[in-house]
Amino acid sequence: MKNAFVYMFKTDSIKKNLFKLWLLLFFAELLLNSTGIFNPLVLQGKFNLMYYPILLTGLAFSLIPCGYGMTSLKEYLKDNFELVSIDIIKNFVTGFKFALSYLLYAVILFGILTVFAKLNLFFINKELSPISFIIVALSFLILITSAFIFIAQVCKFAKTENIFSFLNIPSIFKIINNNINKYFVGFILFVILMVIFSSVKAMLLPFFVAKGFMFMLIYSLILSVFSTYCALVFLYIFRKSVNADYID
């Protein structure tokens, strides 16, 4: 897994396409961060008509680098560690399918947790604390499990581009079980890096986005460079966490 942090500097095809990947992430960051200028919370409750159009445009554009990442991961799963050529329409469609696939899974997960929450409230009202504890424990277990299987779900989608990839849980566990040691290491690395990335983003946000366009532009530049590097690291970690032969 150590190679995940340096391989991109040794691969000519990645270095050649690195600027293109950065551009995609930069424009996605720029559009989404621009909403900070028009956010009602920043404007002390005042509503600006530009907020929602920019937000929706940013979300739509972010599907392009998302789809590009999935297409590149598909190549990584073939042990071809190269960034693919950018195809805006194809990447957008793939990104949209990924978002839809994850949304279907998230809605079902939310529904299950909502049912558990209502059951928990029911048992609390009936003063059945032991059963309530079991419900809470099960809810927590489901949340942890859903986070743990995320890498396998993403890899399965990248290879198949099937919108039901996230829902095929037996197939997901087969992928994990056939490479469990490396998968666990990859998951821990992914969690640590996501915590670092989220912390950096949260720390920089108050200093830039709410202080005008130029500061927001600087923030987007800094974050997009960081995001580009993290994206390449994640692609490698995801690939090395699974055995691609068990993804069907």
PDB file of C-alpha atoms in Angstrom:
ATOM      1  CA  MET A   1       0.000   0.000   0.000  1.00  0.00           C
ATOM      2  CA  LYS A   2       2.991   2.360   0.475  1.00  0.00           C
ATOM      3  CA  ASN A   3       3.230   2.678  -3.296  1.00  0.00           C
ATOM      4  CA  ALA A   4      -0.171   4.404  -3.280  1.00  0.00           C
ATOM      5  CA  PHE A   5       1.498   7.665  -2.215  1.00  0.00           C
ATOM      6  CA  VAL A   6       4.227   7.777  -4.879  1.00  0.00           C
ATOM      7  CA  TYR A   7       3.195   5.692  -7.905  1.00  0.00           C
ATOM      8  CA  MET A   8       1.596   8.673  -9.678  1.00  0.00           C
ATOM      9  CA  PHE A   9       4.983  10.388  -9.927  1.00  0.00           C
ATOM     10  CA  LYS A  10       6.489   7.376 -11.693  1.00  0.00           C
ATOM     11  CA  THR A  11       3.777   6.735 -14.295  1.00  0.00           C
ATOM     12  CA  ASP A  12       4.105   8.733 -17.511  1.00  0.00           C
ATOM     13  CA  SER A  13       0.446   8.340 -18.546  1.00  0.00           C
ATOM     14  CA  ILE A  14      -0.712   9.700 -15.181  1.00  0.00           C
ATOM     15  CA  LYS A  15       1.675  12.652 -15.337  1.00  0.00           C
ATOM     16  CA  LYS A  16       0.423  13.376 -18.859  1.00  0.00           C
ATOM     17  CA  ASN A  17      -3.250  13.437 -17.784  1.00  0.00           C
ATOM     18  CA  LEU A  18      -2.705  14.920 -14.336  1.00  0.00           C
ATOM     19  CA  PHE A  19      -3.476  18.478 -15.441  1.00  0.00           C
ATOM     20  CA  LYS A  20      -6.769  17.372 -17.022  1.00  0.00           C
ATOM     21  CA  LEU A  21      -7.830  15.583 -13.841  1.00  0.00           C
ATOM     22  CA  TRP A  22      -6.920  18.647 -11.801  1.00  0.00           C
ATOM     23  CA  LEU A  23      -8.994  20.888 -14.106  1.00  0.00           C
ATOM     24  CA  LEU A  24     -12.059  18.699 -13.619  1.00  0.00           C
ATOM     25  CA  LEU A  25     -11.681  18.765  -9.851  1.00  0.00           C
ATOM     26  CA  PHE A  26     -10.852  22.480  -9.816  1.00  0.00           C
ATOM     27  CA  PHE A  27     -14.012  23.486 -11.691  1.00  0.00           C
ATOM     28  CA  ALA A  28     -16.117  21.168  -9.537  1.00  0.00           C
ATOM     29  CA  GLU A  29     -14.609  22.709  -6.382  1.00  0.00           C
ATOM     30  CA  LEU A  30     -14.963  26.233  -7.770  1.00  0.00           C
ATOM     31  CA  LEU A  31     -18.657  25.835  -8.551  1.00  0.00           C
ATOM     32  CA  LEU A  32     -19.519  24.164  -5.259  1.00  0.00           C
ATOM     33  CA  ASN A  33     -17.427  26.570  -3.197  1.00  0.00           C
ATOM     34  CA  SER A  34     -19.032  29.523  -4.991  1.00  0.00           C
ATOM     35  CA  THR A  35     -22.262  28.652  -3.236  1.00  0.00           C
ATOM     36  CA  GLY A  36     -20.555  29.744  -0.017  1.00  0.00           C
ATOM     37  CA  ILE A  37     -20.683  33.351  -1.206  1.00  0.00           C
ATOM     38  CA  PHE A  38     -24.444  33.162  -1.715  1.00  0.00           C
ATOM     39  CA  ASN A  39     -25.275  30.847   1.173  1.00  0.00           C
ATOM     40  CA  PRO A  40     -28.180  32.292   3.248  1.00  0.00           C
ATOM     41  CA  LEU A  41     -26.258  31.476   6.435  1.00  0.00           C
ATOM     42  CA  VAL A  42     -23.302  33.558   5.272  1.00  0.00           C
ATOM     43  CA  LEU A  43     -25.630  36.361   4.155  1.00  0.00           C
ATOM     44  CA  GLN A  44     -27.285  36.405   7.599  1.00  0.00           C
ATOM     45  CA  GLY A  45     -30.539  34.909   6.423  1.00  0.00           C
ATOM     46  CA  LYS A  46     -30.852  36.900   3.197  1.00  0.00           C
ATOM     47  CA  PHE A  47     -31.816  34.788   0.189  1.00  0.00           C
ATOM     48  CA  ASN A  48     -29.891  35.201  -3.071  1.00  0.00           C
ATOM     49  CA  LEU A  49     -31.387  33.819  -6.294  1.00  0.00           C
ATOM     50  CA  MET A  50     -27.937  32.682  -7.462  1.00  0.00           C
ATOM     51  CA  TYR A  51     -27.519  30.154  -4.642  1.00  0.00           C
ATOM     52  CA  TYR A  52     -29.542  27.222  -5.973  1.00  0.00           C
ATOM     53  CA  PRO A  53     -28.595  27.509  -9.699  1.00  0.00           C
ATOM     54  CA  ILE A  54     -24.888  27.530  -8.778  1.00  0.00           C
ATOM     55  CA  LEU A  55     -25.360  24.683  -6.291  1.00  0.00           C
ATOM     56  CA  LEU A  56     -27.186  22.515  -8.838  1.00  0.00           C
ATOM     57  CA  THR A  57     -24.641  23.335 -11.555  1.00  0.00           C
ATOM     58  CA  GLY A  58     -21.810  22.448  -9.183  1.00  0.00           C
ATOM     59  CA  LEU A  59     -23.414  19.153  -8.209  1.00  0.00           C
ATOM     60  CA  ALA A  60     -24.027  18.297 -11.865  1.00  0.00           C
ATOM     61  CA  PHE A  61     -20.458  19.151 -12.878  1.00  0.00           C
ATOM     62  CA  SER A  62     -19.024  17.146  -9.959  1.00  0.00           C
ATOM     63  CA  LEU A  63     -20.491  14.040 -11.615  1.00  0.00           C
ATOM     64  CA  ILE A  64     -17.916  14.410 -14.405  1.00  0.00           C
ATOM     65  CA  PRO A  65     -14.779  13.874 -12.247  1.00  0.00           C
ATOM     66  CA  CYS A  66     -16.714  11.228 -10.326  1.00  0.00           C
ATOM     67  CA  GLY A  67     -17.430   9.318 -13.533  1.00  0.00           C
ATOM     68  CA  TYR A  68     -13.872   9.874 -14.705  1.00  0.00           C
ATOM     69  CA  GLY A  69     -12.621   8.351 -11.462  1.00  0.00           C
ATOM     70  CA  MET A  70     -14.846   5.310 -11.886  1.00  0.00           C
ATOM     71  CA  THR A  71     -13.661   4.784 -15.473  1.00  0.00           C
ATOM     72  CA  SER A  72     -10.041   5.105 -14.383  1.00  0.00           C
ATOM     73  CA  LEU A  73     -10.636   2.679 -11.500  1.00  0.00           C
ATOM     74  CA  LYS A  74     -11.994   0.193 -14.041  1.00  0.00           C
ATOM     75  CA  GLU A  75      -8.589   0.329 -15.752  1.00  0.00           C
ATOM     76  CA  TYR A  76      -6.804   0.014 -12.415  1.00  0.00           C
ATOM     77  CA  LEU A  77      -8.786  -3.157 -11.746  1.00  0.00           C
ATOM     78  CA  LYS A  78      -7.163  -4.559 -14.897  1.00  0.00           C
ATOM     79  CA  ASP A  79      -3.774  -3.681 -13.340  1.00  0.00           C
ATOM     80  CA  ASN A  80      -3.474  -0.921 -15.909  1.00  0.00           C
ATOM     81  CA  PHE A  81      -2.502   2.008 -13.680  1.00  0.00           C
ATOM     82  CA  GLU A  82      -3.278   4.778 -16.123  1.00  0.00           C
ATOM     83  CA  LEU A  83      -5.680   7.681 -16.278  1.00  0.00           C
ATOM     84  CA  VAL A  84      -8.116   7.273 -19.144  1.00  0.00           C
ATOM     85  CA  SER A  85      -8.892   9.937 -21.722  1.00  0.00           C
ATOM     86  CA  ILE A  86     -11.512  12.439 -20.644  1.00  0.00           C
ATOM     87  CA  ASP A  87     -14.900  12.120 -22.321  1.00  0.00           C
ATOM     88  CA  ILE A  88     -17.180  14.730 -20.767  1.00  0.00           C
ATOM     89  CA  ILE A  89     -20.494  13.136 -21.790  1.00  0.00           C
ATOM     90  CA  LYS A  90     -19.437   9.568 -21.005  1.00  0.00           C
ATOM     91  CA  ASN A  91     -17.892  10.619 -17.686  1.00  0.00           C
ATOM     92  CA  PHE A  92     -21.035  12.549 -16.752  1.00  0.00           C
ATOM     93  CA  VAL A  93     -23.272   9.550 -17.526  1.00  0.00           C
ATOM     94  CA  THR A  94     -21.029   7.227 -15.503  1.00  0.00           C
ATOM     95  CA  GLY A  95     -20.963   9.714 -12.634  1.00  0.00           C
ATOM     96  CA  PHE A  96     -24.739  10.039 -12.755  1.00  0.00           C
ATOM     97  CA  LYS A  97     -25.135   6.250 -12.660  1.00  0.00           C
ATOM     98  CA  PHE A  98     -22.754   6.081  -9.697  1.00  0.00           C
ATOM     99  CA  ALA A  99     -24.700   8.782  -7.836  1.00  0.00           C
ATOM    100  CA  LEU A 100     -27.972   6.976  -8.575  1.00  0.00           C
ATOM    101  CA  SER A 101     -26.530   3.650  -7.444  1.00  0.00           C
ATOM    102  CA  TYR A 102     -25.306   5.118  -4.170  1.00  0.00           C
ATOM    103  CA  LEU A 103     -28.547   7.062  -3.664  1.00  0.00           C
ATOM    104  CA  LEU A 104     -30.630   3.874  -3.980  1.00  0.00           C
ATOM    105  CA  TYR A 105     -28.451   2.236  -1.357  1.00  0.00           C
ATOM    106  CA  ALA A 106     -28.545   5.296   0.927  1.00  0.00           C
ATOM    107  CA  VAL A 107     -32.338   5.537   0.740  1.00  0.00           C
ATOM    108  CA  ILE A 108     -32.756   1.875   1.696  1.00  0.00           C
ATOM    109  CA  LEU A 109     -30.183   2.226   4.481  1.00  0.00           C
ATOM    110  CA  PHE A 110     -31.934   5.345   5.775  1.00  0.00           C
ATOM    111  CA  GLY A 111     -35.270   3.504   5.693  1.00  0.00           C
ATOM    112  CA  ILE A 112     -33.887   0.595   7.733  1.00  0.00           C
ATOM    113  CA  LEU A 113     -32.323   2.914  10.321  1.00  0.00           C
ATOM    114  CA  THR A 114     -35.556   4.913  10.543  1.00  0.00           C
ATOM    115  CA  VAL A 115     -37.514   1.742  11.296  1.00  0.00           C
ATOM    116  CA  PHE A 116     -34.945   0.791  13.935  1.00  0.00           C
ATOM    117  CA  ALA A 117     -35.190   4.272  15.485  1.00  0.00           C
ATOM    118  CA  LYS A 118     -38.983   3.976  15.746  1.00  0.00           C
ATOM    119  CA  LEU A 119     -38.664   0.489  17.251  1.00  0.00           C
ATOM    120  CA  ASN A 120     -36.146   1.811  19.737  1.00  0.00           C
ATOM    121  CA  LEU A 121     -38.508   4.608  20.764  1.00  0.00           C
ATOM    122  CA  PHE A 122     -41.341   2.103  21.110  1.00  0.00           C
ATOM    123  CA  PHE A 123     -39.338  -0.182  23.404  1.00  0.00           C
ATOM    124  CA  ILE A 124     -38.108   2.779  25.470  1.00  0.00           C
ATOM    125  CA  ASN A 125     -41.704   3.906  26.003  1.00  0.00           C
ATOM    126  CA  LYS A 126     -42.581   0.362  27.065  1.00  0.00           C
ATOM    127  CA  GLU A 127     -39.618   0.422  29.474  1.00  0.00           C
ATOM    128  CA  LEU A 128     -37.996  -2.535  27.719  1.00  0.00           C
ATOM    129  CA  SER A 129     -34.419  -1.291  27.993  1.00  0.00           C
ATOM    130  CA  PRO A 130     -32.641  -4.590  27.087  1.00  0.00           C
ATOM    131  CA  ILE A 131     -34.480  -4.795  23.754  1.00  0.00           C
ATOM    132  CA  SER A 132     -33.854  -1.091  23.173  1.00  0.00           C
ATOM    133  CA  PHE A 133     -30.111  -1.686  23.719  1.00  0.00           C
ATOM    134  CA  ILE A 134     -30.151  -4.509  21.159  1.00  0.00           C
ATOM    135  CA  ILE A 135     -31.843  -2.245  18.608  1.00  0.00           C
ATOM    136  CA  VAL A 136     -29.256   0.503  19.163  1.00  0.00           C
ATOM    137  CA  ALA A 137     -26.409  -2.017  18.902  1.00  0.00           C
ATOM    138  CA  LEU A 138     -27.824  -3.396  15.648  1.00  0.00           C
ATOM    139  CA  SER A 139     -28.177   0.125  14.235  1.00  0.00           C
ATOM    140  CA  PHE A 140     -24.579   0.898  15.108  1.00  0.00           C
ATOM    141  CA  LEU A 141     -23.428  -2.398  13.571  1.00  0.00           C
ATOM    142  CA  ILE A 142     -25.297  -1.608  10.348  1.00  0.00           C
ATOM    143  CA  LEU A 143     -23.645   1.831  10.144  1.00  0.00           C
ATOM    144  CA  ILE A 144     -20.162   0.402  10.708  1.00  0.00           C
ATOM    145  CA  THR A 145     -20.761  -2.383   8.187  1.00  0.00           C
ATOM    146  CA  SER A 146     -22.105   0.027   5.561  1.00  0.00           C
ATOM    147  CA  ALA A 147     -18.931   2.108   5.894  1.00  0.00           C
ATOM    148  CA  PHE A 148     -16.679  -0.968   5.799  1.00  0.00           C
ATOM    149  CA  ILE A 149     -18.136  -2.384   2.568  1.00  0.00           C
ATOM    150  CA  PHE A 150     -17.949   0.959   0.710  1.00  0.00           C
ATOM    151  CA  ILE A 151     -14.640   0.200  -1.037  1.00  0.00           C
ATOM    152  CA  ALA A 152     -15.941  -3.120  -2.387  1.00  0.00           C
ATOM    153  CA  GLN A 153     -19.171  -1.453  -3.533  1.00  0.00           C
ATOM    154  CA  VAL A 154     -17.261   1.235  -5.425  1.00  0.00           C
ATOM    155  CA  CYS A 155     -14.978  -1.330  -7.077  1.00  0.00           C
ATOM    156  CA  LYS A 156     -17.949  -3.441  -8.106  1.00  0.00           C
ATOM    157  CA  PHE A 157     -19.665  -0.438  -9.642  1.00  0.00           C
ATOM    158  CA  ALA A 158     -16.463   0.660 -11.415  1.00  0.00           C
ATOM    159  CA  LYS A 159     -16.117  -2.735 -13.077  1.00  0.00           C
ATOM    160  CA  THR A 160     -19.798  -3.367 -13.905  1.00  0.00           C
ATOM    161  CA  GLU A 161     -21.361   0.137 -14.020  1.00  0.00           C
ATOM    162  CA  ASN A 162     -24.551  -1.502 -12.797  1.00  0.00           C
ATOM    163  CA  ILE A 163     -26.777   0.890 -10.811  1.00  0.00           C
ATOM    164  CA  PHE A 164     -27.707  -1.979  -8.478  1.00  0.00           C
ATOM    165  CA  SER A 165     -24.061  -2.701  -7.623  1.00  0.00           C
ATOM    166  CA  PHE A 166     -24.326  -1.194  -4.140  1.00  0.00           C
ATOM    167  CA  LEU A 167     -27.334  -3.381  -3.333  1.00  0.00           C
ATOM    168  CA  ASN A 168     -25.808  -6.755  -4.224  1.00  0.00           C
ATOM    169  CA  ILE A 169     -24.617  -7.377  -0.664  1.00  0.00           C
ATOM    170  CA  PRO A 170     -23.775 -11.135  -1.019  1.00  0.00           C
ATOM    171  CA  SER A 171     -21.527 -10.315  -3.970  1.00  0.00           C
ATOM    172  CA  ILE A 172     -19.939  -7.453  -2.011  1.00  0.00           C
ATOM    173  CA  PHE A 173     -19.060  -9.728   0.906  1.00  0.00           C
ATOM    174  CA  LYS A 174     -17.587 -12.283  -1.514  1.00  0.00           C
ATOM    175  CA  ILE A 175     -15.241  -9.584  -2.807  1.00  0.00           C
ATOM    176  CA  ILE A 176     -14.198  -8.666   0.738  1.00  0.00           C
ATOM    177  CA  ASN A 177     -13.804 -12.219   2.021  1.00  0.00           C
ATOM    178  CA  ASN A 178     -11.459 -13.186  -0.817  1.00  0.00           C
ATOM    179  CA  ASN A 179      -8.968 -10.456   0.069  1.00  0.00           C
ATOM    180  CA  ILE A 180      -9.853  -9.695   3.683  1.00  0.00           C
ATOM    181  CA  ASN A 181      -6.378  -8.819   5.016  1.00  0.00           C
ATOM    182  CA  LYS A 182      -5.528  -6.293   2.302  1.00  0.00           C
ATOM    183  CA  TYR A 183      -9.117  -5.036   2.333  1.00  0.00           C
ATOM    184  CA  PHE A 184      -8.936  -4.251   6.042  1.00  0.00           C
ATOM    185  CA  VAL A 185      -5.619  -2.405   5.594  1.00  0.00           C
ATOM    186  CA  GLY A 186      -7.063  -0.472   2.654  1.00  0.00           C
ATOM    187  CA  PHE A 187     -10.150   0.460   4.651  1.00  0.00           C
ATOM    188  CA  ILE A 188      -8.104   1.768   7.593  1.00  0.00           C
ATOM    189  CA  LEU A 189      -5.931   3.839   5.236  1.00  0.00           C
ATOM    190  CA  PHE A 190      -9.013   5.194   3.490  1.00  0.00           C
ATOM    191  CA  VAL A 191     -10.619   6.236   6.790  1.00  0.00           C
ATOM    192  CA  ILE A 192      -7.442   7.946   8.018  1.00  0.00           C
ATOM    193  CA  LEU A 193      -6.991   9.869   4.767  1.00  0.00           C
ATOM    194  CA  MET A 194     -10.653  10.891   4.675  1.00  0.00           C
ATOM    195  CA  VAL A 195     -10.383  12.240   8.228  1.00  0.00           C
ATOM    196  CA  ILE A 196      -7.271  14.216   7.268  1.00  0.00           C
ATOM    197  CA  PHE A 197      -8.855  15.511   4.050  1.00  0.00           C
ATOM    198  CA  SER A 198     -12.095  16.514   5.784  1.00  0.00           C
ATOM    199  CA  SER A 199     -10.182  18.202   8.606  1.00  0.00           C
ATOM    200  CA  VAL A 200      -8.049  20.251   6.201  1.00  0.00           C
ATOM    201  CA  LYS A 201     -11.123  21.266   4.228  1.00  0.00           C
ATOM    202  CA  ALA A 202     -13.019  22.260   7.383  1.00  0.00           C
ATOM    203  CA  MET A 203     -10.088  24.230   8.786  1.00  0.00           C
ATOM    204  CA  LEU A 204      -9.500  26.197   5.581  1.00  0.00           C
ATOM    205  CA  LEU A 205     -13.172  26.862   4.823  1.00  0.00           C
ATOM    206  CA  PRO A 206     -13.820  29.697   7.350  1.00  0.00           C
ATOM    207  CA  PHE A 207     -10.705  31.578   6.209  1.00  0.00           C
ATOM    208  CA  PHE A 208     -11.566  31.683   2.524  1.00  0.00           C
ATOM    209  CA  VAL A 209     -15.074  30.955   1.238  1.00  0.00           C
ATOM    210  CA  ALA A 210     -17.001  33.551   3.235  1.00  0.00           C
ATOM    211  CA  LYS A 211     -14.512  36.346   2.434  1.00  0.00           C
ATOM    212  CA  GLY A 212     -15.262  37.052  -1.205  1.00  0.00           C
ATOM    213  CA  PHE A 213     -14.596  35.624  -4.653  1.00  0.00           C
ATOM    214  CA  MET A 214     -10.777  35.923  -4.697  1.00  0.00           C
ATOM    215  CA  PHE A 215     -10.396  34.116  -1.375  1.00  0.00           C
ATOM    216  CA  MET A 216     -12.846  31.454  -2.535  1.00  0.00           C
ATOM    217  CA  LEU A 217     -10.792  31.067  -5.753  1.00  0.00           C
ATOM    218  CA  ILE A 218      -7.591  30.548  -3.730  1.00  0.00           C
ATOM    219  CA  TYR A 219      -9.394  28.027  -1.528  1.00  0.00           C
ATOM    220  CA  SER A 220     -10.612  26.124  -4.608  1.00  0.00           C
ATOM    221  CA  LEU A 221      -7.085  26.064  -6.063  1.00  0.00           C
ATOM    222  CA  ILE A 222      -5.549  24.714  -2.861  1.00  0.00           C
ATOM    223  CA  LEU A 223      -8.289  22.169  -2.294  1.00  0.00           C
ATOM    224  CA  SER A 224      -8.335  20.931  -5.911  1.00  0.00           C
ATOM    225  CA  VAL A 225      -4.588  20.202  -5.799  1.00  0.00           C
ATOM    226  CA  PHE A 226      -5.072  18.284  -2.559  1.00  0.00           C
ATOM    227  CA  SER A 227      -8.143  16.531  -3.995  1.00  0.00           C
ATOM    228  CA  THR A 228      -6.251  15.470  -7.133  1.00  0.00           C
ATOM    229  CA  TYR A 229      -3.506  13.817  -5.112  1.00  0.00           C
ATOM    230  CA  CYS A 230      -6.006  12.161  -2.750  1.00  0.00           C
ATOM    231  CA  ALA A 231      -8.074  10.883  -5.697  1.00  0.00           C
ATOM    232  CA  LEU A 232      -5.034   9.113  -7.163  1.00  0.00           C
ATOM    233  CA  VAL A 233      -4.127   7.663  -3.759  1.00  0.00           C
ATOM    234  CA  PHE A 234      -7.703   6.422  -3.255  1.00  0.00           C
ATOM    235  CA  LEU A 235      -7.801   4.809  -6.710  1.00  0.00           C
ATOM    236  CA  TYR A 236      -4.686   2.807  -5.898  1.00  0.00           C
ATOM    237  CA  ILE A 237      -5.868   1.852  -2.408  1.00  0.00           C
ATOM    238  CA  PHE A 238      -9.241   0.723  -3.741  1.00  0.00           C
ATOM    239  CA  ARG A 239      -7.571  -1.393  -6.423  1.00  0.00           C
ATOM    240  CA  LYS A 240      -5.168  -3.069  -4.002  1.00  0.00           C
ATOM    241  CA  SER A 241      -7.938  -3.724  -1.455  1.00  0.00           C
ATOM    242  CA  VAL A 242      -9.803  -6.184  -3.669  1.00  0.00           C
ATOM    243  CA  ASN A 243      -9.196  -9.157  -5.919  1.00  0.00           C
ATOM    244  CA  ALA A 244     -10.676  -8.049  -9.239  1.00  0.00           C
ATOM    245  CA  ASP A 245     -11.248 -11.686 -10.294  1.00  0.00           C
ATOM    246  CA  TYR A 246     -14.052 -11.951  -7.729  1.00  0.00           C
ATOM    247  CA  ILE A 247     -15.935  -8.907  -9.013  1.00  0.00           C
ATOM    248  CA  ASP A 248     -18.761  -9.982 -11.304  1.00  0.00           C
TER     249      ASP A 248
END
